[in-house]
Coordinates of C-alpha atoms in Angstrom, one line a residue:
X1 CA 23.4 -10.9 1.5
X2 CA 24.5 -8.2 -0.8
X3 CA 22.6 -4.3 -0.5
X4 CA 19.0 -4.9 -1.9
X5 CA 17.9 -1.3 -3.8
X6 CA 14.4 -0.4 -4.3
X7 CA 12.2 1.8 -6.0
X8 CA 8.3 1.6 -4.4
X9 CA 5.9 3.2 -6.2
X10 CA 2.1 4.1 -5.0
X11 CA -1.0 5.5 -6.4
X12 CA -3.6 3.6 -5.8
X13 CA -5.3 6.5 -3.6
X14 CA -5.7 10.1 -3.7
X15 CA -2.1 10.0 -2.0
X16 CA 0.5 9.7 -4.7
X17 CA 4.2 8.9 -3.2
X18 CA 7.1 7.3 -4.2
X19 CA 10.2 5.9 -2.2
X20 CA 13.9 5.0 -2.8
X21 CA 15.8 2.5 -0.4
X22 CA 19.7 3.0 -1.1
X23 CA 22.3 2.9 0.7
X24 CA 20.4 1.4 3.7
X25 CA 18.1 4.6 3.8
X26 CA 15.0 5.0 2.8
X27 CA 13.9 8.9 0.8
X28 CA 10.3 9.7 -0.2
X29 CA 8.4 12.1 -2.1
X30 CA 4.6 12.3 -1.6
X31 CA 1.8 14.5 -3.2
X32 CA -1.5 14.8 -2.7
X33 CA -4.9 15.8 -4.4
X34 CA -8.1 14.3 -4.8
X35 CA -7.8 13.3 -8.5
X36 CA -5.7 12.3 -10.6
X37 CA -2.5 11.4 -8.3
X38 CA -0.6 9.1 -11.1
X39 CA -0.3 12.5 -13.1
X40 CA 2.9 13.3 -10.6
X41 CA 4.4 10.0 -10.6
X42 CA 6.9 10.6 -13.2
X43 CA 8.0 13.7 -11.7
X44 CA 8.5 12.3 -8.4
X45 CA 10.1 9.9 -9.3
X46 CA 12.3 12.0 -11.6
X47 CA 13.1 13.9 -8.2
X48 CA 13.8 11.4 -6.1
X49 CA 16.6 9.8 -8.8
X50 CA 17.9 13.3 -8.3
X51 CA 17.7 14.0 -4.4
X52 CA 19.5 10.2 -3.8
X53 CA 21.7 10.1 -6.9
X54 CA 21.0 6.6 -8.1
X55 CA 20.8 5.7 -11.4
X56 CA 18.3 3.3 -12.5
X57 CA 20.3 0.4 -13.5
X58 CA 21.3 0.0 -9.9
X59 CA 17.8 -0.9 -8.6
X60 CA 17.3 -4.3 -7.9
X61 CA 13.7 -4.4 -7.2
X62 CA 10.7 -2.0 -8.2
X63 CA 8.0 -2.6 -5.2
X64 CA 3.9 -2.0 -6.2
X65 CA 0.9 -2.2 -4.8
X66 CA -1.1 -5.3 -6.8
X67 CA -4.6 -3.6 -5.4
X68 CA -7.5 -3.0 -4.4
X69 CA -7.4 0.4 -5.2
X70 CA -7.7 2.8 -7.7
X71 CA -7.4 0.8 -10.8
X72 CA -6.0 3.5 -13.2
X73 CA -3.2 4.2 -10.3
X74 CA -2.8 0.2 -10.4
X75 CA -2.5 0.1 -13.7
X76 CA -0.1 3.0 -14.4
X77 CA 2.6 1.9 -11.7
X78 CA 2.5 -1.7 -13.2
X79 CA 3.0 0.1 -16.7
X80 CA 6.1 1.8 -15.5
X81 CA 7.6 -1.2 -13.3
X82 CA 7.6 -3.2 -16.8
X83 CA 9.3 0.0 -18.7
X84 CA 12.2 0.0 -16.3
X85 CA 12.2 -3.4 -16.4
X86 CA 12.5 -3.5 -20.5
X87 CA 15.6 -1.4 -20.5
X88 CA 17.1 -2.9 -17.3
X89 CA 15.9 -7.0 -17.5
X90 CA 18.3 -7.4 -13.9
X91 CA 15.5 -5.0 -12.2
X92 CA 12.6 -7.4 -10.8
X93 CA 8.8 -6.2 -10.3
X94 CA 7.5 -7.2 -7.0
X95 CA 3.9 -6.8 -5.8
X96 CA 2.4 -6.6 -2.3
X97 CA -1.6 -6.1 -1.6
X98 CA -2.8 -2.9 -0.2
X99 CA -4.3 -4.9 3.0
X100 CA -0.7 -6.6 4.0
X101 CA 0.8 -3.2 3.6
X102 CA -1.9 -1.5 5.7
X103 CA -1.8 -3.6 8.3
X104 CA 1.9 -3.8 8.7
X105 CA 2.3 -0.4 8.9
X106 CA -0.6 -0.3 12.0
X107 CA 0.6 -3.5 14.0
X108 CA 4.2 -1.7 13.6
X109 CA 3.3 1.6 14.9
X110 CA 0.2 1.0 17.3
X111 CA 1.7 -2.1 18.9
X112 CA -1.6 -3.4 19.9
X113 CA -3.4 -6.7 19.3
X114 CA -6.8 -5.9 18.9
X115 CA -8.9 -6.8 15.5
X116 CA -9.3 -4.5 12.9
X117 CA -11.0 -4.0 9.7
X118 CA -9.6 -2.6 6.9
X119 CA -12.3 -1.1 4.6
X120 CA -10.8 -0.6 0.6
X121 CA -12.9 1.3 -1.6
X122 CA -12.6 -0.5 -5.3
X123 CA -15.3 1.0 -7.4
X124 CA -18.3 2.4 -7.5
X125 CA -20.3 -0.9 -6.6
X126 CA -17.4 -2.7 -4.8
X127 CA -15.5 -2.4 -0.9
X128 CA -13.2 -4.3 0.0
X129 CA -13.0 -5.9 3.6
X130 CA -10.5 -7.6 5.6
X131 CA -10.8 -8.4 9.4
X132 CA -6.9 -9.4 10.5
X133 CA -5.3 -10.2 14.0
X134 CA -1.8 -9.5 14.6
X135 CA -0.9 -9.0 11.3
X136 CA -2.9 -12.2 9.9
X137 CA -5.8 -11.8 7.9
X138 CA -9.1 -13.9 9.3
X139 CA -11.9 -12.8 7.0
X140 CA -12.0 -11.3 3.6
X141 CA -15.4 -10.0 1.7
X142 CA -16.5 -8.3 -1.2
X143 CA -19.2 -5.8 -0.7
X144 CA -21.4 -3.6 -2.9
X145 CA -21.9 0.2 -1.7
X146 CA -25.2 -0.4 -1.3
X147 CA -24.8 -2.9 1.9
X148 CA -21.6 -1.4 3.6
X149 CA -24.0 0.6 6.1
X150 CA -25.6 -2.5 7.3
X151 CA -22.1 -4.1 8.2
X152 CA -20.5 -1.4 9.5
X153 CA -23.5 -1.0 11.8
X154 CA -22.9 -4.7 12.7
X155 CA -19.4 -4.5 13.3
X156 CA -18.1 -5.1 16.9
X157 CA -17.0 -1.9 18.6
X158 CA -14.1 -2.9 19.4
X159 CA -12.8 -3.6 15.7
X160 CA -11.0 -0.7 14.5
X161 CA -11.9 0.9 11.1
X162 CA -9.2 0.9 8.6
X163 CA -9.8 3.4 5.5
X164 CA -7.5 3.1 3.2
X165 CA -8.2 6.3 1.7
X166 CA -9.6 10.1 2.8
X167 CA -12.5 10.4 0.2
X168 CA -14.2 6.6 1.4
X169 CA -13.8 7.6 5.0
X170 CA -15.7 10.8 3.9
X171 CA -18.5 8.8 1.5
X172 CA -19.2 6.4 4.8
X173 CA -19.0 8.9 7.9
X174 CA -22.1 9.4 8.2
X175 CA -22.3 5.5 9.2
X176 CA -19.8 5.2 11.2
X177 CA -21.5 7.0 14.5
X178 CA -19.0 6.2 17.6
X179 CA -16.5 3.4 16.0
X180 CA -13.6 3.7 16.2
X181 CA -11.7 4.6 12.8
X182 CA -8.8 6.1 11.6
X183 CA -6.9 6.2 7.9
X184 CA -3.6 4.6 6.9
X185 CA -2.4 5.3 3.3
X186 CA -0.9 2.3 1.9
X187 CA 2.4 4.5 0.7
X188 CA 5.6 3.4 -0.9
X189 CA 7.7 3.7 2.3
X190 CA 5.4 1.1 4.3
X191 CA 5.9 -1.1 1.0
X192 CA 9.8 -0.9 1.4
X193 CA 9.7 -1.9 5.6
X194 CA 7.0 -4.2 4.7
X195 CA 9.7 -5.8 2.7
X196 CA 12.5 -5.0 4.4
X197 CA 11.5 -6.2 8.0
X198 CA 8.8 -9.0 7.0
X199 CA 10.6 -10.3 3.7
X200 CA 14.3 -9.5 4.3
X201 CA 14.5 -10.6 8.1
X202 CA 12.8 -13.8 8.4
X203 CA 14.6 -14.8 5.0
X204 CA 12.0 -15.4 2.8
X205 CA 13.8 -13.2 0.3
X206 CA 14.3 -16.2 -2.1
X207 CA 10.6 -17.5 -2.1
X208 CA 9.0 -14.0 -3.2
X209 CA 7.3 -14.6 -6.7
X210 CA 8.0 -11.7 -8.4
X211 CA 6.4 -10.8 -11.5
X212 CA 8.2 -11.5 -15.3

C-alpha cells in the first residue's frame, strides 16, 4: 500500500490543534484558549503546510472529529475539509467520534483494562456519556446538566472519569469528591494513530465510509 498523507484537524474543545502525517511522520501545531479556538485554525494550518513542505494536492485524506463537541468547532473543520476537497476532488474527508479517539489514545498510553467513562460536554442542557472496556464502548447516554451530579455520584469508583475538555472538568468538580478523573483532549495527532494503527493495520482501510 502506497504512503497515505493526512491532514487532521480539531476544534471541538478549548484546545485547537492541527496535525500533518507525511512522509511517515507525524508534525503538529496546537493552541489553546478558552474561547474561540477555530479562530487559529487557518493559521495553523497555514504553518504547518510551511514547517513540512507539503502542498495540498498531495494529501490524500483530511481526518475530523464528527462530535460531540463544540458544535461551531465541528462545524468549521467540516467547512474547511469540503473547501480542500472542492479544489482537490482526490482529497477524501474522513470522520472519527470524539469518544473512539479518546479512548484510543488512553488504552494506548495507560495500558490498563479497567472501565472508564468518558464524560463530553455538548451544550448547555446536554453531556455526553460513554462507559467502554478495552477500547469497546458498553454504554452510551444522553444526559441534561441538571442530572450529571446524581450519576457521577453513582458511578463505581473504580471507573475512571474521562473529560474531554478543561472548562467541563471545572463546571463538575465540585461533584466529583474522590473519583478518579483525569482529561484527554481528543487532538488531531490521536486522530492520525487512531487511523494509522486501528484503520491502517488491521486493514480495514478499504471499508472506511468516508464522507462525499
Amino acid at each position: 500500500m502506497k504512503n497515505i498523507n493526512i491532514l487532521s484537524i480539531e476544534i471541538s474543545t478549548e484546545l485547537c490543534s492541527v496535525s500533518i502525517y507525511y512522509k511517515k511522520k507525524i508534525s503538529s501545531k496546537y493552541k489553546y484558549t478558552k474561547k474561540n479556538s477555530s479562530k487559529y485554525v487557518l493559521t495553523l494550518i497555514k504553518n504547518l503546510i510551511k514547517k513540512t513542505n507539503i502542498k495540498i494536492k498531495k494529501i490524500d485524506i483530511i481526518s475530523i472529529n464528527k462530535g460531540p463537541g463544540s458544535i461551531i468547532g465541528i462545524r468549521i473543520s467540516s467547512l474547511i475539509s469540503k473547501i480542500f476537497k472542492i479544489k482537490y476532488k482526490k482529497i477524501k474527508i474522513l470522520k472519527i467520534k470524539s469518544y473512539k479517539i479518546i479512548s484510543y489514545n488512553y488504552y494506548n498510553k495507560y495500558r490498563k483494562k479497567n472501565l472508564i467513562n468518558i464524560i463530553i460536554y455538548h451544550n448547555k442542557n446536554k453531556i455526553y456519556n460513554y462507559i467502554l472496556k478495552k477500547n469497546i464502548k458498553i454504554k452510551k447516554t444522553i444526559i441534561s446538566l441538571k442530572k450529571i451530579k446524581k450519576y457521577i455520584k453513582n458511578l463505581n469508583k473504580k471507573i475512571i472519569i474521562i473529560f474531554n475538555k478543561y472548562q467541563t472538568k471545572k463546571k463538575l468538580s465540585y461533584i466529583l469528591n474522590n473519583k478518579k478523573n483525569i482529561i484527554i483532549y481528543p487532538k488531531s495527532k490521536y486522530i492520525i494513530l487512531y487511523i494509522k494503527k486501528i484503520l491502517i493495520k488491521k486493514k480495514k482501510w478499504k471499508k472506511i465510509k468516508y464522507l462525499k
